[in-house]
Coordinates of C-alpha atoms and ligand atoms in Angstrom, one line a residue:
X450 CA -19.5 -11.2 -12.0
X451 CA -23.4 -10.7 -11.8
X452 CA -25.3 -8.5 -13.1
X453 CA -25.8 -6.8 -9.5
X454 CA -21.8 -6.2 -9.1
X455 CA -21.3 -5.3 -12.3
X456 CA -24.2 -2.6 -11.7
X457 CA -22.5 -1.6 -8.6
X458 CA -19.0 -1.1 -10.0
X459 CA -20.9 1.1 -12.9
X460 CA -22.4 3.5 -10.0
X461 CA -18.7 4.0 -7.8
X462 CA -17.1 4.7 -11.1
X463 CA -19.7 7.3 -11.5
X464 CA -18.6 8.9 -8.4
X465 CA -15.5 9.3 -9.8
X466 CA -15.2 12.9 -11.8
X467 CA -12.3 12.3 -13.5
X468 CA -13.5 9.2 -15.4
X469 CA -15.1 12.1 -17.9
X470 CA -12.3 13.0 -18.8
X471 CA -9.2 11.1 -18.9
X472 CA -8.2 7.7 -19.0
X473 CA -6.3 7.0 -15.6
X474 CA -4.5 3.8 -14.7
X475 CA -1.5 5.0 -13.1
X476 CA -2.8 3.8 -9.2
X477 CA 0.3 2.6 -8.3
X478 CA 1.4 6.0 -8.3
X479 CA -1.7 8.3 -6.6
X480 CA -5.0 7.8 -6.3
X481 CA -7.7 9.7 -7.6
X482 CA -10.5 11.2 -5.2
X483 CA -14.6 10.8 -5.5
X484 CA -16.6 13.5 -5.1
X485 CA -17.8 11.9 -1.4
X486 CA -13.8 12.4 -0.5
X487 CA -13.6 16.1 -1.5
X488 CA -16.9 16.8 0.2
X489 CA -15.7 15.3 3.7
X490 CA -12.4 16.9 3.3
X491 CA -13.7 20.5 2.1
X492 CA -16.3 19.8 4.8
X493 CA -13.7 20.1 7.6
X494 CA -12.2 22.8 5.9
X495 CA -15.7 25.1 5.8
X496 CA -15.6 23.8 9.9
X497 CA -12.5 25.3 10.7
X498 CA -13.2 28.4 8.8
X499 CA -16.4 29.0 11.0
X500 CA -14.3 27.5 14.5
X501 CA -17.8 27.4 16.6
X502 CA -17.2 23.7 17.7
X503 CA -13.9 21.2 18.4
X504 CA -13.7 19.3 16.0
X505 CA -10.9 16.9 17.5
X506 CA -13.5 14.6 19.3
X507 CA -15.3 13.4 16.0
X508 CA -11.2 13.2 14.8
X509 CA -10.7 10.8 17.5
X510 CA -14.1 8.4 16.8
X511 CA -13.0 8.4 13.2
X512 CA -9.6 7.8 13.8
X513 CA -10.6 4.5 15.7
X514 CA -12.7 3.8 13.4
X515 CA -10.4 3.3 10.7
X516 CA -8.2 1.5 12.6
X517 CA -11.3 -1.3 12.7
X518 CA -11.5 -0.8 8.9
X519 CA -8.0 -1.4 7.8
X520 CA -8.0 -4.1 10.6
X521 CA -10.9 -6.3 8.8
X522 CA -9.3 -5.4 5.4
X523 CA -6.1 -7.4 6.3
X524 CA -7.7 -9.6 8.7
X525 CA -6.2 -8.4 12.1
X526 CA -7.5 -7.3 15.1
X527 CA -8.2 -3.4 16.3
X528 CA -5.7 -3.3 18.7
X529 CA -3.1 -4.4 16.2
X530 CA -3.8 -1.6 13.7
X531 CA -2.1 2.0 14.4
X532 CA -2.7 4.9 12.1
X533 CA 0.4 6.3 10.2
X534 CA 1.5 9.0 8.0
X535 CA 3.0 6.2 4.8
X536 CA 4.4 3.1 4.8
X537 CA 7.4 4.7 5.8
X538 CA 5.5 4.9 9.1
X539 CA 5.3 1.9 9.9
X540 CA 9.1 0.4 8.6
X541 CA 10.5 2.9 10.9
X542 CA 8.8 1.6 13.9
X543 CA 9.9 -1.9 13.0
X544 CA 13.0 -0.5 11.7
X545 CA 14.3 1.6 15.2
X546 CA 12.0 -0.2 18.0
X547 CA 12.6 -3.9 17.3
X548 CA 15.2 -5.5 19.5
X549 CA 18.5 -5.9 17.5
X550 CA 22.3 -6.2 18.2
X551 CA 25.4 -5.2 16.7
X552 CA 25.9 -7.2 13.8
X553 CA 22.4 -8.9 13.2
X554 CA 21.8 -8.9 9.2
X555 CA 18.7 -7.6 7.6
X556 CA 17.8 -8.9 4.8
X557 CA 16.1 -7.0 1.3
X558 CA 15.6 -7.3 -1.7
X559 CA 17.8 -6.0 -4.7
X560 CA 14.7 -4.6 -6.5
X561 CA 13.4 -2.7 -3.4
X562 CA 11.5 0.3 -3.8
X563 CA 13.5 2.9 -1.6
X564 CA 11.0 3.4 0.9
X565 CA 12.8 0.1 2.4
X566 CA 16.0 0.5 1.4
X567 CA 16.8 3.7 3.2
X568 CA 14.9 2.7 6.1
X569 CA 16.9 0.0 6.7
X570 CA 19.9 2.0 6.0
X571 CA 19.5 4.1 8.1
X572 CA 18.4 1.6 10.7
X573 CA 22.2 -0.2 10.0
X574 CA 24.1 2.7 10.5
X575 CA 22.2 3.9 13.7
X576 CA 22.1 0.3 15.8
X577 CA 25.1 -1.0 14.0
X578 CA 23.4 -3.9 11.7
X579 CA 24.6 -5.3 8.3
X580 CA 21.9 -4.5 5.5
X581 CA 22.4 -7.9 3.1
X582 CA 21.2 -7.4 -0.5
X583 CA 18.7 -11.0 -2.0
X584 CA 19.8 -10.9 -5.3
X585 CA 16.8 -10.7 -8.0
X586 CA 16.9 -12.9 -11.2
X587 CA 15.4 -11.8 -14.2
X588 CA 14.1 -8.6 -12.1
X589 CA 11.8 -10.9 -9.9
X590 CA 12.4 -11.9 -6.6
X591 CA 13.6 -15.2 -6.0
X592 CA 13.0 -17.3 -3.2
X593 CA 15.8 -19.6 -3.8
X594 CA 18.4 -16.8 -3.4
X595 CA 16.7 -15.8 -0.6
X596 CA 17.7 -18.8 1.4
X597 CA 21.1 -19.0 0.2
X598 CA 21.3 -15.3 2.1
X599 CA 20.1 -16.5 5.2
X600 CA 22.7 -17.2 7.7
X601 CA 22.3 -17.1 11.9
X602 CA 23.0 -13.3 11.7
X603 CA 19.9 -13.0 9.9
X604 CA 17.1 -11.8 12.2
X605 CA 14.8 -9.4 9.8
X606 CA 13.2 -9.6 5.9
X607 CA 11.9 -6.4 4.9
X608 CA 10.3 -7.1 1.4
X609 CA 7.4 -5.2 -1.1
X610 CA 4.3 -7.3 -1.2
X611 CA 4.2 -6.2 -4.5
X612 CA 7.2 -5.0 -6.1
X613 CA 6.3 -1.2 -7.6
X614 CA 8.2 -1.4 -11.0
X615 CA 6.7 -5.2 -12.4
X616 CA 3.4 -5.9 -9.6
X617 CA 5.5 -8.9 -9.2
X618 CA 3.4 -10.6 -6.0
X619 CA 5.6 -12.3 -3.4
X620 CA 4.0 -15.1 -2.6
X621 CA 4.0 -14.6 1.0
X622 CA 2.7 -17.8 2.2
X623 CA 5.9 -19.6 1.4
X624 CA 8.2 -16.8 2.5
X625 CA 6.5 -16.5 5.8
X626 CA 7.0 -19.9 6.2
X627 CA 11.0 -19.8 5.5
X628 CA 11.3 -16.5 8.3
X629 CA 9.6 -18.7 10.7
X630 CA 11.8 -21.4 10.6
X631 CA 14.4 -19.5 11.0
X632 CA 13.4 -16.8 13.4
X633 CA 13.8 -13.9 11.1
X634 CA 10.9 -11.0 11.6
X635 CA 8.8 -10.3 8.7
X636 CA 8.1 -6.9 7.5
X637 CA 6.4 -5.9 4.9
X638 CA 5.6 -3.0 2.7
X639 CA 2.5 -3.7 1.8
X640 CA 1.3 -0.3 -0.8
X641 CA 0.9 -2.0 -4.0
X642 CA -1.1 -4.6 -3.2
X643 CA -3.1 -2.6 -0.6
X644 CA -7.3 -2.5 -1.9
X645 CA -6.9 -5.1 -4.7
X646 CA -5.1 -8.1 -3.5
X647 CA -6.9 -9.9 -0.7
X648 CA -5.0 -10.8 2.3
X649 CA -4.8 -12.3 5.9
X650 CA -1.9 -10.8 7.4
X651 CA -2.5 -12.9 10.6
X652 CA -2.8 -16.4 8.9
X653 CA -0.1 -15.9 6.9
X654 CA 1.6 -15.5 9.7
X655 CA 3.5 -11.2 8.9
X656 CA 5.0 -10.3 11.5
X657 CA 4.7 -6.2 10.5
X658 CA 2.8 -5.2 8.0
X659 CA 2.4 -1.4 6.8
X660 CA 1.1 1.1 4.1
X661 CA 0.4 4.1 2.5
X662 CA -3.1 5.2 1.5
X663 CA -2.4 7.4 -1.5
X664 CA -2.2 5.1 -4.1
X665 CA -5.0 2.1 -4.1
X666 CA -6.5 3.1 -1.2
X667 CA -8.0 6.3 -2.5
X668 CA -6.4 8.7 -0.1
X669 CA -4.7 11.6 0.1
X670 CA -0.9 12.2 0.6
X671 CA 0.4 11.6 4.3
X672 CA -2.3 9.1 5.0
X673 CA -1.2 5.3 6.2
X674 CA -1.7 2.7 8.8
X675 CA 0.4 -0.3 10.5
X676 CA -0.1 -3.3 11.6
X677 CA 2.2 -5.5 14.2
X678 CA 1.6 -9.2 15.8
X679 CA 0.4 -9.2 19.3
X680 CA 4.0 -10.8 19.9
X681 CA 6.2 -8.3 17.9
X682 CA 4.2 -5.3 19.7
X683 CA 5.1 -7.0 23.1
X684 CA 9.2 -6.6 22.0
X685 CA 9.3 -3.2 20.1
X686 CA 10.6 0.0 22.3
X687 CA 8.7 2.9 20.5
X688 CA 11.4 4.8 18.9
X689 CA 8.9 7.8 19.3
X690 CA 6.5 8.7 21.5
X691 CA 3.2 10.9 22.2
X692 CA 1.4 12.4 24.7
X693 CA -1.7 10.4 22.8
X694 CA -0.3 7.5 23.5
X695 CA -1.9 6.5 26.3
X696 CA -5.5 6.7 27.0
X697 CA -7.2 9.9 28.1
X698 CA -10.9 8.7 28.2
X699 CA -11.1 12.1 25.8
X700 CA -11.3 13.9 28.8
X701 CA -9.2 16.4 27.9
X702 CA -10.1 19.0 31.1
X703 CA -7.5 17.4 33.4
X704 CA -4.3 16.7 31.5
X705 CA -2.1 16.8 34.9
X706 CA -1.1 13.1 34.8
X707 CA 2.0 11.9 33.9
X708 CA 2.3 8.1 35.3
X709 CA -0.8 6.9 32.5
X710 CA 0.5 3.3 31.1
X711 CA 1.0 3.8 27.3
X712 CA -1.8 2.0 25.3
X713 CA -1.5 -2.3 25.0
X714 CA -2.4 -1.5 21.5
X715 CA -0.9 -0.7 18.1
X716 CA -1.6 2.9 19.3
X717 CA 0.8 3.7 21.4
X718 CA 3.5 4.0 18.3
X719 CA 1.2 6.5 16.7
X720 CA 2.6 9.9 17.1
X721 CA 0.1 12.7 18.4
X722 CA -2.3 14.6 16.7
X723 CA -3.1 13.1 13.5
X724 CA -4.0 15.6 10.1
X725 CA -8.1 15.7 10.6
X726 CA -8.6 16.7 7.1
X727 CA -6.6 13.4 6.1
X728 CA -8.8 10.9 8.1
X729 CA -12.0 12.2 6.6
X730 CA -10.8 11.8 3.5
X731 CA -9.4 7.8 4.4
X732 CA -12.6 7.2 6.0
X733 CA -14.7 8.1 2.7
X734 CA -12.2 6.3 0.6
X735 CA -12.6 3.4 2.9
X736 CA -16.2 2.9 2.0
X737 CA -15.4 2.7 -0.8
X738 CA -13.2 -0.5 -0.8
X739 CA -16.4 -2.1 1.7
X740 CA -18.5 -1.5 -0.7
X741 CA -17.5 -3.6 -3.1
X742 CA -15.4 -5.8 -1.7
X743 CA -11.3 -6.7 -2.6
X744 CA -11.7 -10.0 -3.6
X745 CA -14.3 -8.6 -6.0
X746 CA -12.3 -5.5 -6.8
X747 CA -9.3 -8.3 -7.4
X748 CA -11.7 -9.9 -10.3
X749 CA -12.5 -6.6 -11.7
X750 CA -9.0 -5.5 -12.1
X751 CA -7.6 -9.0 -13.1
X752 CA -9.8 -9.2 -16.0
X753 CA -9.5 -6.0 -17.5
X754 CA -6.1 -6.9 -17.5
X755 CA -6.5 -10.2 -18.9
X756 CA -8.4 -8.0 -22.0
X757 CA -5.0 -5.5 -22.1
X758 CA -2.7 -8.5 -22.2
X759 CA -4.3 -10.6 -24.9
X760 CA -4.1 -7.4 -27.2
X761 CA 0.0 -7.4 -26.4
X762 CA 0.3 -10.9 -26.9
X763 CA -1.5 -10.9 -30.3
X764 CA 1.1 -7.5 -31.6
X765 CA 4.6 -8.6 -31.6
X766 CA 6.0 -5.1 -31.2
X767 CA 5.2 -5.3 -27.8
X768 CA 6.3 -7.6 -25.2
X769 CA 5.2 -8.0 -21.8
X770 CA 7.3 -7.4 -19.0
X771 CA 5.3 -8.6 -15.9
X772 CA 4.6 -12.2 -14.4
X773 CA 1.0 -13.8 -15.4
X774 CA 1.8 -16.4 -12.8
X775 CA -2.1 -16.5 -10.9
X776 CA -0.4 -16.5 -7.6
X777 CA 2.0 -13.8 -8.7
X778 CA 0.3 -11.7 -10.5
X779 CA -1.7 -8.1 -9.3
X780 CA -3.4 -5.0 -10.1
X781 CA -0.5 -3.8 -12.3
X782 CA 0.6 -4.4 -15.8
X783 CA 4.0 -3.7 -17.1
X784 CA 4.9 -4.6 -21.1
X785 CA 7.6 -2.7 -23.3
X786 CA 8.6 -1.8 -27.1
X787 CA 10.5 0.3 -28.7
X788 CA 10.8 4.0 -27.3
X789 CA 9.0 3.6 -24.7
X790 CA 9.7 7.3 -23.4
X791 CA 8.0 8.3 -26.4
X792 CA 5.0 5.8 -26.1
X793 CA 4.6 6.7 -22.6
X794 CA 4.3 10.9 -23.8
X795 CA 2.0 10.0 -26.5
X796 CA -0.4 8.0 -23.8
X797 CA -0.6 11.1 -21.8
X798 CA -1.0 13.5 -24.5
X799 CA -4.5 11.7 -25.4
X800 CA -5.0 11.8 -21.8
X801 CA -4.1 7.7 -20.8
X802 CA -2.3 7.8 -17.7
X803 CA 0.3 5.4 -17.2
X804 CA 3.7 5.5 -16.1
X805 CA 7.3 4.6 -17.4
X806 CA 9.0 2.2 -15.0
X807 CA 12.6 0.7 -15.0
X808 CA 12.3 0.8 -19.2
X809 CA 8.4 -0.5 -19.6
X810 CA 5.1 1.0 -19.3
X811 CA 3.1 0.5 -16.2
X812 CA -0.7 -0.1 -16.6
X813 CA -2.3 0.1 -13.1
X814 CA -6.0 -1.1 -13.2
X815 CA -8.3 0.2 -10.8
X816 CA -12.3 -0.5 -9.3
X817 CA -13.2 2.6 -11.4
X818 CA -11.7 1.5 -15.2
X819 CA -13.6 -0.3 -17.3
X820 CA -13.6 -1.9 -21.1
X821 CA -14.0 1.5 -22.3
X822 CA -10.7 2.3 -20.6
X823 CA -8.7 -0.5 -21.8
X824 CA -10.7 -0.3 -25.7
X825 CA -9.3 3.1 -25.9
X826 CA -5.4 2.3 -24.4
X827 CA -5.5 -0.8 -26.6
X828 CA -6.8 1.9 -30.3
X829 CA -3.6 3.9 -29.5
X830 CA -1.0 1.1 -28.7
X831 CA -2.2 -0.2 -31.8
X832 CA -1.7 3.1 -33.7
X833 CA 1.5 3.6 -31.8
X834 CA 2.9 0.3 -33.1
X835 CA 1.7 1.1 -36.9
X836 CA 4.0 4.3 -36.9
X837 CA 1.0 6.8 -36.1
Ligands
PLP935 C1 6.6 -0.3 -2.7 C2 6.4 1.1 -2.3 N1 6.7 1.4 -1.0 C3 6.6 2.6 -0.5 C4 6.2 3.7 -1.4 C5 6.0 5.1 -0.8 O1 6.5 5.2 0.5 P1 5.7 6.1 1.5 O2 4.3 5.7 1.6 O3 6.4 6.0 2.8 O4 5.9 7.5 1.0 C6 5.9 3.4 -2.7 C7 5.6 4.5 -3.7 O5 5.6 5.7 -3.6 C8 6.1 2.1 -3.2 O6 5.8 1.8 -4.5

């Protein structure tokens, strides 16, 4: 990194309060705000409080606005980007609108967070679908066992990016390729990867892609944003619809038509209103990520890492639990020892955040840590392990 970057990520961490006073490195969980967030949020607040002007016209600009923002972050167009509530969101439009008949399988994976498991669920028992289970080995997703499960049924893989317990990364390319060959629509969950991992959702050829933006992305709960292929949005049937979803020209003085064709754009499956307070507080967080780039944030978080994972390699009473694998690996860490439940108590009572995940603990590393951060998890594991 030169010196300039390095500079750079020094002054964002700065804008980040909470790096005073604890340790945090639990992003695959929630994401801590900036100052700038707090500001635009308690901003809108102090504007509602005072009511002397609409506010829903500059809700509208920014709304669009990050619609181009998340678009250039995963390499799509505007008019295939829709703003959501969480990645729920957008698997529920895939999940209810695409075309599917009675006894079509969909596929997932064993390891699935449930965000995709009882969305498809649900989907199966409403249209009549069989939900097929890709069984994991070693807790990792295997490609091989994925086509064993494919069969002429299958029409639909709904997978994790990055799989929430390990930041196992599905190497997408490959997968992509397999769904093509056979027809099968690609969806994917894409919240753990979201802000760190670099991606082209286009050439890599995702059919629907969707996220949350309260973990990586900085935001607050209730914030999210979809993507869908020119051709997929051409197929789905909105399984809900609002009166925003077609185009008023914001002139909102002569509401008395009813026969307005719906928007030829990712918009027309967003539902309504959106929470204002929620878009300012994406749209600071997304400067944030422009700022400094993924690919750069990618480095940043790949070789603090790197740091962490020497340290368990070198001290046997701890063994990692993730995959290293460059094209698997991600922004999250995962290693175990004995009593984890314990470790994991004693982390956060000398405030290191980290979470206990399916028996190991989960380091999530962040644009705003930095060798401090790890020096100081690394002093305590090293205590932990001595008995102290
Ligand atoms: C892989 C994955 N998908 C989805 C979610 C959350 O789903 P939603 O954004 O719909 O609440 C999480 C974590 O909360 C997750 O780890």
């Amino acid at each position: 990194m030169t010196e300039a970057l390095t500079k750079e990520f020094q002054a964002v961490r700065a804008l980040f309060p909470h790096t005073k006073s604890v340790v945090f490195l639990n992003s695959a969980a929630y994401g801590p705000f900036t100052a700038t967030i707090k500001q635009a949020i308690s901003d809108n607040v102090d504007l509602r409080i005072r009511s002397d002007k609409d506010d829903s016209h500059d809700a509208f600009v920014t709304q669009d606005e990050l619609r181009g923002a998340y678009a250039r972050m995963i390499g799509a167009a505007k008019r295939q980007v829709g703003i959501g509530l969480n990645t729920s969101f957008g698997l529920n439009v895939a999940a209810f609108g695409y075309p599917l008949k009675k006894g079509d399988e969909v596929l997932i994976s064993d390891i699935e967070f449930p965000a995709v498991v009882y969305t498809w669920r649900a989907a199966a028992e409403a249209r009549g679908l069989r939900l097929k289970f890709i069984k994991s080995h070693d807790r990792f997703f295997d490609i091989d066992e994925l086509q064993k499960a494919i069969t002429k049924r299958t029409k639909v893989l709904s997978l994790s990016w990055v799989q929430f317990f390990n930041g196992f990364k599905n190497d997408l390319a490959a997968i992509s390729a397999l769904c093509k060959r056979h027809g099968i629509l690609f969806v994917i969950d894409g919240i753990q990867g979201m802000g760190v991992e670099p991606i082209n959702v286009r050439k890599l050829g995702i059919d629907v892609f969707t996220s949350g933006c309260q973990k990586w992305m900085l935001s607050p709960q209730g914030c999210g944003f979809f993507y869908l292929s020119d051709e997929v949005r051409a197929k789905i049937t909105p399984p809900f619809m609002s009166w925003l979803s077609v185009d008023w020209k914001m002139n909102f003085s002569d509401l008395f038509h009813f026969h307005r064709p719906y928007y030829d754009s990712a918009r027309r499956y967003e539902m309504g209103y959106f929470v204002v307070l929620n878009l300012l507080g994406m749209k600071a967080a997304v400067e944030i990520f422009e700022r400094l780039g993924i690919r750069n944030i990618q480095r940043h978080n790949h070789a603090l890492i790197d740091r962490l994972a020497a340290y368990i390699r070198s001290n046997p009473f701890y063994r990692i639990t993730c995959c290293m694998e460059p094209r698997h690996r991600s922004s999250i860490f995962t290693f175990t020892c004995k009593n984890v439940v314990r470790l994991h108590a004693g982390l956060l009572k000398r405030k290191i955040i980290t979470a206990n995940r399916e028996g190991s603990i989960r380091v999530s590393v962040h644009l705003f840590n930095n060798e401090k951060d790890i020096n100081r998890l690394i002093e305590v594991l090293e205590g932990f392990s001595k008995g102290s």
